Coordinates of C-alpha atoms in Angstrom, one line a residue:
Chain A
X1 CA -0.1 -0.4 0.1
X2 CA 1.2 3.3 -0.5
X3 CA 2.7 5.3 2.8
X4 CA 3.7 8.3 3.6
X5 CA 6.1 9.0 6.1
X6 CA 5.9 11.1 9.4
X7 CA 7.8 12.7 11.9
X8 CA 6.6 11.7 15.5
X9 CA 5.4 15.3 16.4
X10 CA 3.0 15.1 13.7
X11 CA 1.6 11.7 14.2
X12 CA 0.8 12.8 17.8
X13 CA -1.2 15.5 16.3
X14 CA -3.5 13.3 14.3
X15 CA -4.1 11.0 17.4
X16 CA -4.5 13.6 19.6
X17 CA -7.1 15.1 16.7
X18 CA -8.9 11.8 16.1
X19 CA -9.6 11.9 20.2
X20 CA -10.9 14.6 19.9
X21 CA -12.8 13.7 16.8
X22 CA -11.8 16.4 14.6
X23 CA -9.5 15.6 12.0
X24 CA -6.8 17.5 10.3
X25 CA -8.9 18.8 7.1
X26 CA -12.3 19.0 9.9
X27 CA -14.3 16.1 9.8
X28 CA -15.0 14.0 12.6
X29 CA -14.6 10.3 12.7
X30 CA -17.5 9.0 10.6
X31 CA -17.3 10.9 8.1
X32 CA -16.1 10.6 4.2
X33 CA -14.8 13.2 2.1
X34 CA -16.4 14.4 -0.9
X35 CA -16.6 11.6 -3.5
X36 CA -17.9 11.9 -7.0
X37 CA -18.9 8.8 -9.0
X38 CA -19.8 8.5 -12.6
X39 CA -21.1 5.3 -14.5
X40 CA -20.3 4.9 -18.7
X41 CA -17.4 6.0 -18.8
X42 CA -15.2 2.9 -20.6
X43 CA -17.7 2.6 -23.8
X44 CA -16.4 -1.1 -24.7
X45 CA -17.0 -3.3 -21.2
X46 CA -20.9 -4.3 -20.2
X47 CA -20.4 -1.7 -17.1
X48 CA -18.1 1.0 -15.8
X49 CA -17.7 3.4 -13.4
X50 CA -15.5 6.1 -11.8
X51 CA -14.9 6.9 -8.2
X52 CA -12.7 9.7 -6.7
X53 CA -12.9 9.8 -3.1
X54 CA -10.7 12.6 -2.3
X55 CA -7.0 12.1 -4.0
X56 CA -8.1 8.1 -4.2
X57 CA -9.5 7.3 -8.0
X58 CA -10.8 4.2 -9.0
X59 CA -11.8 3.1 -12.5
X60 CA -14.4 -0.3 -12.4
X61 CA -15.1 -2.4 -15.8
X62 CA -17.5 -5.2 -16.1
X63 CA -17.8 -7.2 -19.2
X64 CA -20.6 -10.2 -19.7
X65 CA -19.3 -13.0 -21.0
X66 CA -20.7 -16.2 -21.7
X67 CA -19.2 -19.4 -20.4
X68 CA -19.8 -23.0 -18.3
X69 CA -21.5 -23.0 -15.2
X70 CA -19.4 -24.2 -12.1
X71 CA -19.6 -27.7 -11.3
X72 CA -21.4 -27.5 -8.2
X73 CA -23.3 -24.8 -8.9
X74 CA -25.1 -25.9 -11.7
X75 CA -27.3 -23.3 -12.5
X76 CA -25.6 -20.0 -11.6
X77 CA -23.9 -17.9 -13.3
X78 CA -20.7 -16.2 -11.2
X79 CA -18.5 -13.3 -10.5
X80 CA -14.9 -13.1 -11.3
X81 CA -12.7 -9.9 -9.9
X82 CA -9.1 -9.0 -11.6
X83 CA -7.2 -5.6 -9.8
X84 CA -4.6 -3.8 -11.9
X85 CA -2.2 -1.3 -9.5
X86 CA -1.4 0.8 -11.9
X87 CA 2.4 2.1 -11.3
X88 CA 0.4 5.8 -11.9
X89 CA -0.9 5.4 -8.1
X90 CA 2.5 5.3 -6.5
X91 CA 6.2 4.5 -7.4
X92 CA 5.6 1.4 -5.2
X93 CA 3.2 -0.1 -8.0
X94 CA 6.2 -0.3 -10.6
X95 CA 6.5 -3.7 -12.3
X96 CA 5.3 -5.7 -10.6
X97 CA 5.4 -3.9 -6.6
X98 CA 1.3 -3.7 -6.9
X99 CA 1.1 -7.7 -7.5
X100 CA 0.3 -8.6 -4.1
X101 CA -2.1 -5.3 -2.9
X102 CA -3.7 -6.3 -6.5
X103 CA -4.3 -9.6 -5.1
X104 CA -5.2 -9.4 -1.8
X105 CA -8.0 -7.0 -2.7
X106 CA -9.0 -9.8 -5.8
X107 CA -8.7 -12.0 -2.8
X108 CA -11.3 -9.4 -0.7
X109 CA -13.8 -8.9 -2.6
X110 CA -14.6 -12.9 -3.6
X111 CA -14.9 -12.4 -0.1
X112 CA -17.2 -9.9 0.4
X113 CA -19.5 -11.6 -3.0
X114 CA -19.1 -14.9 -1.6
X115 CA -22.6 -14.9 0.5
X116 CA -25.8 -15.7 -1.9
X117 CA -28.0 -13.4 -1.4
X118 CA -25.4 -10.0 -2.7
X119 CA -26.4 -10.7 -6.1
X120 CA -29.1 -12.4 -8.2
X121 CA -26.7 -15.3 -9.7
X122 CA -29.5 -17.5 -10.8
X123 CA -30.9 -14.6 -13.2
X124 CA -26.9 -14.9 -15.0
X125 CA -28.4 -18.5 -15.3
X126 CA -28.8 -18.7 -19.7
X127 CA -28.6 -23.3 -19.9
X128 CA -28.4 -25.0 -16.6
X129 CA -25.4 -27.0 -16.9
X130 CA -24.3 -25.3 -19.9
X131 CA -24.0 -21.5 -20.6
X132 CA -23.8 -18.6 -18.5
X133 CA -23.2 -15.5 -17.6
X134 CA -19.9 -14.7 -16.0
X135 CA -19.1 -11.4 -15.5
X136 CA -15.4 -10.3 -15.5
X137 CA -14.9 -7.0 -13.2
X138 CA -11.6 -5.9 -13.5
X139 CA -10.9 -2.5 -10.9
X140 CA -7.9 -0.2 -12.2
X141 CA -6.5 1.7 -9.3
X142 CA -5.6 5.2 -10.9
X143 CA -4.6 6.9 -7.3
X144 CA -3.8 6.2 -4.4
X145 CA -4.9 7.8 -1.8
X146 CA -6.1 6.3 1.7
X147 CA -9.3 3.8 2.2
X148 CA -9.0 1.8 -1.3
X149 CA -11.1 -0.5 0.3
X150 CA -14.2 1.7 0.1
X151 CA -13.8 3.7 -3.0
X152 CA -13.2 -0.1 -4.6
X153 CA -16.8 -1.3 -3.4
X154 CA -18.3 1.7 -3.9
X155 CA -17.0 1.7 -7.6
X156 CA -17.8 -1.8 -8.1
X157 CA -21.7 -1.2 -6.5
X158 CA -21.6 1.6 -9.1
X159 CA -20.4 -0.2 -12.4
X160 CA -22.7 -3.2 -11.6
X161 CA -25.2 -1.0 -11.2
X162 CA -24.7 0.3 -14.5
X163 CA -24.0 -3.0 -16.4
X164 CA -26.3 -4.5 -19.3
X165 CA -26.4 -7.7 -19.9
X166 CA -27.5 -8.3 -23.5
X167 CA -31.4 -10.4 -23.3
X168 CA -30.6 -14.4 -25.2
X169 CA -32.6 -16.5 -26.0
X170 CA -32.4 -20.5 -25.9
X171 CA -33.4 -22.4 -29.2
X172 CA -33.9 -26.0 -29.7
X173 CA -33.0 -27.1 -32.8
X174 CA -35.2 -30.7 -34.6
X175 CA -32.5 -32.8 -33.3
X176 CA -32.2 -31.2 -30.0
X177 CA -28.9 -28.7 -30.0
X178 CA -29.5 -25.7 -28.6
X179 CA -28.3 -23.2 -30.3
X180 CA -28.5 -19.1 -28.4
X181 CA -29.7 -16.3 -30.4
X182 CA -28.6 -12.7 -29.3
X183 CA -31.4 -10.1 -29.1
X184 CA -30.7 -7.4 -32.6
X185 CA -31.7 -4.5 -30.6
X186 CA -29.3 -3.3 -28.9
X187 CA -31.0 -1.3 -26.1
X188 CA -32.9 -4.9 -24.4
X189 CA -30.6 -6.4 -22.3
X190 CA -30.9 -7.4 -18.4
X191 CA -30.3 -5.3 -15.6
X192 CA -28.8 -6.5 -12.5
X193 CA -30.7 -5.4 -8.8
X194 CA -27.1 -4.1 -7.0
X195 CA -29.7 -3.7 -3.8
X196 CA -28.1 -6.1 -1.8
X197 CA -25.1 -6.0 -2.5
X198 CA -23.0 -5.0 -0.1
X199 CA -20.1 -2.2 0.4
X200 CA -17.1 -2.5 2.4
X201 CA -16.3 0.5 5.7
X202 CA -12.8 0.5 6.5
X203 CA -12.4 1.4 10.3
X204 CA -9.0 2.9 11.3
X205 CA -8.2 2.8 14.6
X206 CA -6.4 5.6 15.4
X207 CA -5.4 6.1 19.1
X208 CA -8.5 4.9 21.6
X209 CA -11.3 5.7 19.0
X210 CA -11.4 4.6 15.4
X211 CA -11.9 6.7 12.4
X212 CA -13.4 5.6 8.9
X213 CA -12.2 6.6 5.4
X214 CA -8.6 7.3 7.3
X215 CA -6.1 9.3 4.1
X216 CA -2.6 7.9 3.6
X217 CA -1.7 10.0 6.3
X218 CA -4.2 8.6 9.3
X219 CA -2.9 4.7 8.0
X220 CA 0.6 5.6 9.1
X221 CA -0.6 6.4 11.9
X222 CA -3.4 3.4 12.8
X223 CA -1.7 0.1 13.9
X224 CA -4.8 -2.1 13.3
X225 CA -7.8 -1.2 10.5
X226 CA -11.3 -3.6 10.5
X227 CA -12.8 -4.2 7.0
X228 CA -16.1 -4.7 6.8
X229 CA -18.4 -5.1 4.0
X230 CA -22.1 -4.3 4.9
X231 CA -25.4 -4.3 3.2
X232 CA -27.7 -1.7 2.4
X233 CA -29.8 -3.2 5.1
X234 CA -27.0 -3.0 7.6
X235 CA -26.4 -7.0 7.1
X236 CA -23.0 -7.8 7.3
X237 CA -21.3 -10.3 4.6
X238 CA -17.7 -10.4 5.6
X239 CA -15.5 -9.1 8.5
X240 CA -11.9 -8.8 7.9
X241 CA -8.6 -7.3 10.7
X242 CA -5.8 -5.2 8.9
X243 CA -2.6 -4.3 10.1
X244 CA -0.1 -5.4 12.3
X245 CA -2.1 -3.9 16.0
X246 CA -4.1 -6.1 17.4
X247 CA -7.9 -5.4 18.9
X248 CA -9.7 -5.4 21.9
X249 CA -13.1 -7.8 21.4
X250 CA -15.0 -4.5 23.0
X251 CA -13.8 -2.2 20.7
X252 CA -14.5 -4.7 17.6
X253 CA -18.2 -4.8 18.1
X254 CA -18.1 -1.0 18.9
X255 CA -16.5 -0.7 15.3
X256 CA -19.0 -3.1 14.0
X257 CA -21.7 -0.8 15.1
X258 CA -19.8 1.6 13.4
X259 CA -19.6 0.5 10.4
X260 CA -23.3 -1.3 10.2
X261 CA -24.7 2.7 10.1
X262 CA -21.8 4.8 8.4
X263 CA -22.6 1.5 5.8
X264 CA -25.8 2.5 5.8
X265 CA -25.9 5.9 5.5
X266 CA -23.4 5.3 2.2
X267 CA -25.4 3.0 0.7
X268 CA -28.1 5.9 0.5
X269 CA -25.9 8.1 -0.5
X270 CA -24.8 6.3 -3.3
X271 CA -28.1 5.1 -4.7
X272 CA -29.7 8.8 -4.7
X273 CA -26.0 9.5 -6.5
X274 CA -26.5 6.4 -8.9
X275 CA -30.8 6.9 -9.7
X276 CA -29.6 10.9 -10.2
X277 CA -26.8 10.1 -12.6
X278 CA -30.1 7.5 -14.0
X279 CA -32.8 10.2 -13.9
X280 CA -30.3 12.3 -16.5
X281 CA -30.7 9.8 -19.4
X282 CA -28.9 10.7 -22.2
X283 CA -29.3 14.9 -22.0
X284 CA -26.0 13.8 -19.4
X285 CA -23.2 15.6 -19.6
X286 CA -19.9 12.9 -19.7
X287 CA -16.7 14.5 -17.9
X288 CA -14.9 11.2 -18.3
X289 CA -11.4 11.5 -18.2
X290 CA -11.3 14.8 -20.1
X291 CA -12.9 17.0 -18.2
Chain B
X1 CA -23.9 11.3 12.7
X2 CA -22.4 10.0 9.6
X3 CA -22.1 12.6 6.4
X4 CA -21.5 11.1 3.3
X5 CA -22.2 13.6 0.0
X6 CA -21.9 12.2 -3.2
X7 CA -21.6 14.1 -5.9
X8 CA -21.5 13.8 -10.1
X9 CA -18.3 15.1 -11.8
X10 CA -18.8 18.2 -13.2
X11 CA -16.2 19.3 -16.3
X12 CA -13.7 21.8 -15.3
X13 CA -14.7 25.2 -16.4
X14 CA -12.0 27.5 -17.7
X15 CA -10.8 30.3 -14.9
X16 CA -11.9 33.3 -16.1
X17 CA -9.0 36.8 -16.1
X18 CA -10.6 38.3 -13.6
X19 CA -9.0 41.3 -14.1
X20 CA -5.3 40.9 -15.8
X21 CA -2.6 42.1 -13.5
X22 CA 0.4 44.0 -15.1
X23 CA -0.5 43.3 -18.6
X24 CA -1.2 40.1 -20.3
X25 CA 1.6 37.4 -20.1
X26 CA 2.5 34.9 -23.0
X27 CA 1.6 31.7 -22.2
X28 CA 2.9 29.0 -24.0
X29 CA 2.4 24.6 -24.3
X30 CA 5.1 22.4 -25.2
X31 CA 5.7 22.6 -28.7
X32 CA 4.1 26.3 -29.3
X33 CA 6.2 28.2 -31.0
X34 CA 7.7 31.4 -29.4
X35 CA 9.3 33.5 -32.0
X36 CA 10.9 33.1 -35.4
X37 CA 13.2 35.8 -34.8
X38 CA 16.3 34.4 -34.1
X39 CA 17.8 37.3 -32.6
X40 CA 17.9 36.2 -29.2
X41 CA 19.4 34.0 -26.6
X42 CA 17.0 30.4 -26.5
X43 CA 16.7 30.7 -22.1
X44 CA 15.0 27.5 -20.2
X45 CA 12.2 25.9 -21.1
X46 CA 12.9 26.8 -24.9
X47 CA 15.0 24.8 -27.8
X48 CA 15.2 25.8 -31.2
X49 CA 14.6 23.7 -34.3
X50 CA 14.0 25.0 -37.8
X51 CA 15.1 28.6 -37.1
X52 CA 11.9 28.7 -34.8
X53 CA 12.3 29.1 -31.2
X54 CA 9.4 26.4 -29.3
X55 CA 8.6 25.8 -25.8
X56 CA 9.3 22.7 -24.5
X57 CA 7.2 23.1 -21.0
X58 CA 3.7 24.9 -20.3
X59 CA 4.1 28.6 -18.6
X60 CA 4.8 32.0 -19.3
X61 CA 7.5 33.5 -21.6
X62 CA 9.5 36.1 -19.5
X63 CA 12.2 37.6 -21.1
X64 CA 14.9 39.7 -20.5
X65 CA 16.7 41.8 -23.1
X66 CA 17.7 39.0 -25.4
X67 CA 17.6 36.2 -23.4
X68 CA 13.9 34.9 -23.7
X69 CA 12.6 31.8 -21.2
X70 CA 9.7 30.5 -20.4
X71 CA 9.1 30.0 -16.6
X72 CA 6.7 26.3 -15.6
X73 CA 4.0 26.7 -14.0
X74 CA 4.6 23.2 -12.2
X75 CA 7.9 22.4 -11.5
X76 CA 10.0 21.1 -8.4
X77 CA 11.4 23.6 -6.8
X78 CA 14.6 25.1 -8.0
X79 CA 16.5 26.4 -5.0
X80 CA 17.7 30.2 -4.5
X81 CA 20.4 31.1 -2.0
X82 CA 18.5 32.6 1.0
X83 CA 15.0 30.7 0.8
X84 CA 13.4 28.9 3.6
X85 CA 12.7 25.4 2.8
X86 CA 10.2 22.9 4.7
X87 CA 12.0 19.6 4.2
X88 CA 12.4 16.3 5.7
X89 CA 14.6 14.1 6.7
X90 CA 15.0 11.1 4.3
X91 CA 18.0 9.8 5.7
X92 CA 21.1 10.3 7.6
X93 CA 24.3 9.6 6.3
X94 CA 28.0 10.3 7.9
X95 CA 28.1 14.2 8.8
X96 CA 25.1 15.2 7.0
X97 CA 21.4 15.1 6.5
X98 CA 19.8 14.4 3.1
X99 CA 16.4 16.2 3.2
X100 CA 13.6 16.0 0.7
X101 CA 12.2 19.3 -0.1
X102 CA 10.3 18.7 -3.5
X103 CA 13.4 19.5 -5.7
X104 CA 15.0 17.5 -8.8
X105 CA 17.6 16.3 -6.2
X106 CA 17.8 15.4 -2.6
X107 CA 18.5 18.9 -0.6
X108 CA 21.7 18.4 2.0
X109 CA 21.6 19.6 5.4
X110 CA 25.8 19.2 6.1
X111 CA 26.2 18.3 10.5
X112 CA 28.0 21.7 10.5
X113 CA 25.7 24.2 9.6
X114 CA 23.2 22.5 12.2
X115 CA 22.7 24.6 15.3
X116 CA 23.5 22.6 18.5
X117 CA 21.1 22.7 21.4
X118 CA 21.4 25.7 23.5
X119 CA 23.1 27.5 21.2
X120 CA 26.9 26.2 21.5
X121 CA 29.8 26.9 18.3
X122 CA 32.0 24.3 18.7
X123 CA 33.6 22.2 16.6
X124 CA 32.1 19.2 15.6
X125 CA 33.2 15.5 17.1
X126 CA 33.0 12.2 16.7
X127 CA 30.8 11.8 19.2
X128 CA 28.3 13.8 17.8
X129 CA 28.5 12.2 14.8
X130 CA 27.3 9.3 16.5
X131 CA 25.0 11.2 18.6
X132 CA 22.8 12.4 15.0
X133 CA 20.3 10.1 14.8
X134 CA 19.4 11.8 18.7
X135 CA 18.2 15.4 16.5
X136 CA 17.1 14.9 13.6
X137 CA 15.7 11.1 12.3
X138 CA 14.1 9.4 9.0
X139 CA 10.8 11.6 8.8
X140 CA 11.2 14.3 10.5
X141 CA 10.8 18.0 9.5
X142 CA 12.7 20.9 10.0
X143 CA 12.9 24.6 8.2
X144 CA 15.6 26.0 6.7
X145 CA 17.4 28.3 5.2
X146 CA 19.2 27.9 1.5
X147 CA 23.7 28.0 2.2
X148 CA 24.8 27.4 -1.1
X149 CA 23.7 25.7 -4.5
X150 CA 25.8 22.7 -5.7
X151 CA 26.3 22.3 -9.0
X152 CA 24.5 19.7 -9.4
X153 CA 21.2 22.0 -8.9
X154 CA 20.9 20.0 -5.2
X155 CA 20.5 22.9 -2.1
X156 CA 22.9 22.7 0.6
X157 CA 20.8 24.1 3.5
X158 CA 21.6 25.3 7.1
X159 CA 19.2 25.7 10.6
X160 CA 21.9 28.7 11.9
X161 CA 19.3 30.2 13.4
X162 CA 17.2 29.8 16.5
X163 CA 14.0 30.5 14.5
X164 CA 15.0 27.7 12.4
X165 CA 15.4 23.7 13.3
X166 CA 12.9 20.9 14.2
X167 CA 9.2 21.0 13.4
X168 CA 6.8 20.2 16.2
X169 CA 3.4 19.2 16.2
X170 CA 1.3 21.1 13.5
X171 CA -0.2 19.9 9.5
X172 CA 1.8 19.9 6.6
X173 CA 0.1 20.8 3.0
X174 CA 2.2 20.3 0.3
X175 CA 2.1 22.4 -2.8
X176 CA 3.2 23.0 -5.9
X177 CA 6.7 25.7 -5.6
X178 CA 5.4 28.2 -8.4
X179 CA 2.7 29.4 -5.7
X180 CA 4.4 30.7 -2.8
X181 CA 4.7 33.8 -2.7
X182 CA 8.2 35.3 -2.5
X183 CA 8.5 38.0 -0.3
X184 CA 10.3 39.4 3.1
X185 CA 9.6 37.4 6.3
X186 CA 8.1 33.7 5.4
X187 CA 7.3 32.7 9.1
X188 CA 3.7 34.6 9.6
X189 CA 2.1 34.5 13.1
X190 CA -2.0 35.0 11.9
X191 CA -3.7 37.1 14.5
X192 CA -6.6 34.3 13.7
X193 CA -4.9 31.7 16.0
X194 CA -1.8 30.2 13.7
X195 CA 1.4 30.2 12.8
X196 CA 1.9 29.0 8.9
X197 CA 5.7 28.5 8.3
X198 CA 5.9 29.4 4.3
X199 CA 8.3 27.3 2.5
X200 CA 9.5 28.6 -0.7
X201 CA 9.4 24.9 -1.9
X202 CA 6.0 24.6 -2.0
X203 CA 5.6 22.8 1.5
X204 CA 3.1 25.2 3.8
X205 CA 3.8 24.0 7.5
X206 CA 0.4 25.4 9.9
X207 CA 1.1 24.9 14.1
X208 CA 0.1 26.4 16.9
X209 CA 1.5 29.6 17.9
X210 CA 3.8 29.1 21.0
X211 CA 3.1 30.4 24.0
X212 CA 6.5 31.5 25.4
X213 CA 8.7 33.4 22.8
X214 CA 12.0 33.0 24.4
X215 CA 12.7 29.8 23.1
X216 CA 16.7 28.9 23.7
X217 CA 16.4 25.5 22.4
X218 CA 16.6 26.4 18.5
X219 CA 14.1 23.9 18.2
X220 CA 14.9 20.7 19.5
X221 CA 13.3 19.8 22.4
X222 CA 9.0 19.1 21.1
X223 CA 6.1 20.2 22.9
X224 CA 4.7 17.2 23.1
X225 CA 1.7 18.3 24.8
X226 CA -1.8 17.9 23.6
X227 CA -2.6 21.0 21.3
X228 CA -6.8 22.7 22.4
X229 CA -9.5 22.3 20.7
X230 CA -10.0 25.9 19.3
X231 CA -6.6 25.8 18.0
X232 CA -7.0 22.5 16.3
X233 CA -10.1 24.4 14.8
X234 CA -7.7 26.9 13.9
X235 CA -5.7 25.4 11.8
X236 CA -8.2 22.6 10.1
X237 CA -9.6 25.8 8.7
X238 CA -6.7 27.5 8.0
X239 CA -5.5 24.3 6.4
X240 CA -8.6 23.6 3.7
X241 CA -8.5 27.1 3.0
X242 CA -4.4 26.6 1.8
X243 CA -6.2 23.7 -0.2
X244 CA -8.9 25.7 -1.3
X245 CA -6.7 28.5 -2.3
X246 CA -4.5 26.3 -4.2
X247 CA -7.2 24.7 -6.1
X248 CA -8.2 27.9 -8.1
X249 CA -4.1 28.5 -8.5
X250 CA -4.5 31.8 -6.5
X251 CA -0.7 32.6 -5.6
X252 CA -0.1 31.8 -1.0
X253 CA 0.7 34.8 0.8
X254 CA -0.2 35.9 4.7
X255 CA -2.8 38.4 3.1
X256 CA -4.9 35.9 0.7
X257 CA -4.4 33.4 3.6
X258 CA -6.4 35.6 5.9
X259 CA -8.3 36.6 3.9
X260 CA -10.0 33.4 2.6
X261 CA -9.9 32.4 5.9
X262 CA -12.6 34.8 7.1
X263 CA -14.2 34.4 3.8
X264 CA -15.0 30.4 5.4
X265 CA -15.7 31.8 8.8
X266 CA -19.6 31.2 7.8
X267 CA -19.2 27.9 6.5
X268 CA -18.0 24.5 8.5
X269 CA -14.4 23.3 8.6
X270 CA -15.3 20.7 6.2
X271 CA -17.5 22.1 4.5
X272 CA -14.8 23.7 2.9
X273 CA -13.4 21.5 0.8
X274 CA -17.0 21.1 -1.1
X275 CA -16.2 22.1 -4.6
X276 CA -19.0 25.0 -4.9
X277 CA -18.2 26.2 -1.1
X278 CA -14.7 26.5 -2.3
X279 CA -14.9 28.6 -5.3
X280 CA -17.1 31.5 -3.7
X281 CA -14.3 31.6 -0.8
X282 CA -11.7 31.8 -3.2
X283 CA -13.9 34.3 -5.3
X284 CA -14.7 36.1 -2.7
X285 CA -10.8 36.6 -1.5
X286 CA -10.0 37.4 -5.4
X287 CA -12.3 40.0 -5.3
X288 CA -11.2 41.7 -1.3
X289 CA -7.3 41.6 -3.0
X290 CA -8.0 43.2 -6.0
X291 CA -10.0 45.8 -3.4
X292 CA -6.9 46.0 -1.6
X293 CA -4.9 46.8 -4.6
X294 CA -6.6 49.2 -5.5

């Protein structure tokens, strides 16, 4: 992960600030930085989203391809995650430096989406045991400004909301061989229901309190963090502790409660912005990367 | 209560040239022809191709008699003798420290250019060399003055005055060096209740104003007491104001920071970073600065 070096006095200042609920940029312990969300930025994907959370910039593209279902779940489609830490984000990611972080994030995403209720995988099935939709979710880290997991999960949810999977019909021949027919209308597609897609909330322990949405400087002062994934209804789908410090079971419980609260507000804010963008329709001025 | 605000991105709009001060600036981008007149000498940021003088960086053209050069708007810090800089120690070597100052090469702080605690003046011994890490470690922040510039552009620093030395508790903001205005003094005690050091290299240090002014330590003993909440609010507000000024590309000096602070008072500290509030505050600051000039 990208890290900054801080002097002891600076770290002390940050820690004392968090104790008094006034962080360096004036936020409270439960406040997020201003986020910018835009979907449909990459034209040759089934769905895409770009999220800017302070200095963290994430681009997610979803491609729907046809594949064979997994053996143990023959009537469901599935999601594949791949995370690329581009060297643009920080010089530490040069060459193969970003691979470790990329695999860690991808594994976390697999865990978060492992719960059955997150995405309706049965709707991705075309022919049981033969054909199904596989959603390849590619995450690209453009800039590292702290709080990667939250931004990535917001971007993944927005990209899945934006994904349009073409409608297919299965035709049976007289010999019994099945043919798949794609509908001619490019706008005839199915959308995914992302109501139960979880978002990750990272709670970093700084001193005796915990904060959400830590900047790079705050991450340098925190020894332990808890990553929890929360759905919009407040249900936890996974939990992971990172960092070399230790967490008291009491504080884990408090962090979980705070995470659930913050997660619910996060979902409400994200859904509102996605609906707003949707309602603008084709009249929306696309900003993209050159705006 | 969690405050989470998400918004759709807005395309950047061109900053309106409200009042061009001091005449129009000739702005160029890399590849633009500056002049086809062959009588000029090429300076920094230019090159000659097919008898045309072409810019190699994006910035403003400066002409001194026959010398044409382009001063880039966003560059690394180029040291000049007498500049005040704020730097971070990256390495501790034999008899010197390497300091990161946002320039092309790490700056150098020699052991002999550093004040000893108590203000002693004596020859540095081998024990001083071994105790270097007790004075300054990797990651520490210092304020120093540029003593000289080496031929390769590396800068040599010194802290031979009691006002320079290791910095204690506070907040560092990193901006582009071209946004810091050159002034007589870069250490300001703002009336709102905090002090600020505007490093020429773009590192701005905001810290709580120390109570006693008779610090004989020369900045070696760091005050590790918690800073009171009222001071913290002032420091956070100043930090957000500086970020707002930088985003809108306004020059940073004590008056502009102070006006921006006063314009931001009606808003909450965390709201200052919202794009619309930033524009409003900086517009008001710009207006007041123009009124001040004439």
